[in-house]
Amino acid sequence: MRIDKFLKISRLIKRRTVAKEACEGGRIKINDKTAKPGDDVKIGDIIEISLGQGDFKCRVVDLREHVGKNEAQSLYESL
């Protein structure tokens, strides 16, 4: 799954276009490498997000195409 789509589905970032811009701006890393919007995410990957004043780090636990609002956090675990 593409990183920009994963960020939107998991609700880590609200919109896919914002996720794409964050990747293009170098604010998203996958396994310590700067991510491009089309980079693939696999289960077990570590994602680092640097937006605003804070940083967020999580591990991908599951990949699904559609997830309800209440289940979105089940796709990742915070580190």
PDB file of C-alpha atoms in Angstrom:
ATOM      1  CA  MET A   1       0.000   0.000   0.000  1.00  0.00           C
ATOM      2  CA  ARG A   2       1.220   3.521  -0.763  1.00  0.00           C
ATOM      3  CA  ILE A   3       2.347   5.580   2.234  1.00  0.00           C
ATOM      4  CA  ASP A   4       0.049   8.516   1.416  1.00  0.00           C
ATOM      5  CA  LYS A   5      -2.959   6.183   1.290  1.00  0.00           C
ATOM      6  CA  PHE A   6      -1.953   4.402   4.515  1.00  0.00           C
ATOM      7  CA  LEU A   7      -1.628   7.713   6.382  1.00  0.00           C
ATOM      8  CA  LYS A   8      -5.145   8.695   5.286  1.00  0.00           C
ATOM      9  CA  ILE A   9      -6.803   5.328   5.978  1.00  0.00           C
ATOM     10  CA  SER A  10      -5.164   5.024   9.407  1.00  0.00           C
ATOM     11  CA  ARG A  11      -6.237   8.623  10.102  1.00  0.00           C
ATOM     12  CA  LEU A  12      -2.712   9.653  11.066  1.00  0.00           C
ATOM     13  CA  ILE A  13      -3.183  12.478   8.537  1.00  0.00           C
ATOM     14  CA  LYS A  14      -6.657  13.716   7.688  1.00  0.00           C
ATOM     15  CA  ARG A  15      -6.438  14.002   3.881  1.00  0.00           C
ATOM     16  CA  ARG A  16      -4.442  12.141   1.248  1.00  0.00           C
ATOM     17  CA  THR A  17      -3.345  15.374  -0.409  1.00  0.00           C
ATOM     18  CA  VAL A  18      -1.935  16.594   2.908  1.00  0.00           C
ATOM     19  CA  ALA A  19      -0.136  13.251   3.327  1.00  0.00           C
ATOM     20  CA  LYS A  20       1.292  13.603  -0.187  1.00  0.00           C
ATOM     21  CA  GLU A  21       2.526  17.133   0.541  1.00  0.00           C
ATOM     22  CA  ALA A  22       4.092  15.979   3.830  1.00  0.00           C
ATOM     23  CA  CYS A  23       5.987  13.236   1.969  1.00  0.00           C
ATOM     24  CA  GLU A  24       7.145  15.656  -0.716  1.00  0.00           C
ATOM     25  CA  GLY A  25       8.289  18.056   2.012  1.00  0.00           C
ATOM     26  CA  GLY A  26      10.482  15.375   3.623  1.00  0.00           C
ATOM     27  CA  ARG A  27       8.394  15.158   6.821  1.00  0.00           C
ATOM     28  CA  ILE A  28       7.592  11.434   6.559  1.00  0.00           C
ATOM     29  CA  LYS A  29      10.151   8.642   6.972  1.00  0.00           C
ATOM     30  CA  ILE A  30       9.798   4.900   6.521  1.00  0.00           C
ATOM     31  CA  ASN A  31      12.493   2.883   8.299  1.00  0.00           C
ATOM     32  CA  ASP A  32      14.718   6.007   8.605  1.00  0.00           C
ATOM     33  CA  LYS A  33      14.491   6.814   4.872  1.00  0.00           C
ATOM     34  CA  THR A  34      12.635   9.886   3.609  1.00  0.00           C
ATOM     35  CA  ALA A  35       9.422   8.675   1.973  1.00  0.00           C
ATOM     36  CA  LYS A  36       7.973   9.648  -1.379  1.00  0.00           C
ATOM     37  CA  PRO A  37       4.153   9.600  -1.706  1.00  0.00           C
ATOM     38  CA  GLY A  38       4.232   6.410  -3.807  1.00  0.00           C
ATOM     39  CA  ASP A  39       6.567   4.395  -1.573  1.00  0.00           C
ATOM     40  CA  ASP A  40       5.177   1.068  -0.365  1.00  0.00           C
ATOM     41  CA  VAL A  41       4.447   0.344   3.286  1.00  0.00           C
ATOM     42  CA  LYS A  42       4.631  -3.202   4.620  1.00  0.00           C
ATOM     43  CA  ILE A  43       3.636  -4.726   7.950  1.00  0.00           C
ATOM     44  CA  GLY A  44       6.435  -4.137  10.452  1.00  0.00           C
ATOM     45  CA  ASP A  45       7.670  -0.881   8.889  1.00  0.00           C
ATOM     46  CA  ILE A  46       8.435   2.030  11.230  1.00  0.00           C
ATOM     47  CA  ILE A  47       6.870   5.351  10.187  1.00  0.00           C
ATOM     48  CA  GLU A  48       8.081   8.694  11.554  1.00  0.00           C
ATOM     49  CA  ILE A  49       5.923  11.793  11.072  1.00  0.00           C
ATOM     50  CA  SER A  50       7.236  15.308  11.776  1.00  0.00           C
ATOM     51  CA  LEU A  51       4.359  17.764  11.552  1.00  0.00           C
ATOM     52  CA  GLY A  52       3.862  20.986  13.474  1.00  0.00           C
ATOM     53  CA  GLN A  53       5.629  21.014  16.806  1.00  0.00           C
ATOM     54  CA  GLY A  54       5.734  17.290  17.466  1.00  0.00           C
ATOM     55  CA  ASP A  55       7.063  14.037  16.102  1.00  0.00           C
ATOM     56  CA  PHE A  56       5.131  10.769  15.999  1.00  0.00           C
ATOM     57  CA  LYS A  57       6.588   7.296  15.542  1.00  0.00           C
ATOM     58  CA  CYS A  58       4.607   4.107  14.937  1.00  0.00           C
ATOM     59  CA  ARG A  59       4.886   0.551  13.611  1.00  0.00           C
ATOM     60  CA  VAL A  60       2.564  -0.754  10.886  1.00  0.00           C
ATOM     61  CA  VAL A  61       0.556  -3.679  12.281  1.00  0.00           C
ATOM     62  CA  ASP A  62      -2.079  -4.256   9.595  1.00  0.00           C
ATOM     63  CA  LEU A  63      -2.909  -3.117   6.050  1.00  0.00           C
ATOM     64  CA  ARG A  64      -6.533  -2.837   4.924  1.00  0.00           C
ATOM     65  CA  GLU A  65      -8.215  -0.907   2.129  1.00  0.00           C
ATOM     66  CA  HIS A  66     -11.203   0.267   4.176  1.00  0.00           C
ATOM     67  CA  VAL A  67     -11.401   0.809   7.911  1.00  0.00           C
ATOM     68  CA  GLY A  68     -14.026   2.380  10.122  1.00  0.00           C
ATOM     69  CA  LYS A  69     -13.203   5.334  12.324  1.00  0.00           C
ATOM     70  CA  ASN A  70     -13.149   3.194  15.472  1.00  0.00           C
ATOM     71  CA  GLU A  71     -10.809   0.608  13.903  1.00  0.00           C
ATOM     72  CA  ALA A  72      -8.266   3.027  12.390  1.00  0.00           C
ATOM     73  CA  GLN A  73      -5.874   2.783  15.350  1.00  0.00           C
ATOM     74  CA  SER A  74      -5.702  -0.991  14.931  1.00  0.00           C
ATOM     75  CA  LEU A  75      -3.538  -0.474  11.803  1.00  0.00           C
ATOM     76  CA  TYR A  76      -0.552   0.828  13.808  1.00  0.00           C
ATOM     77  CA  GLU A  77       1.008   0.834  17.268  1.00  0.00           C
ATOM     78  CA  SER A  78       2.695   3.870  18.782  1.00  0.00           C
ATOM     79  CA  LEU A  79       6.351   3.647  19.718  1.00  0.00           C
TER      80      LEU A  79
END
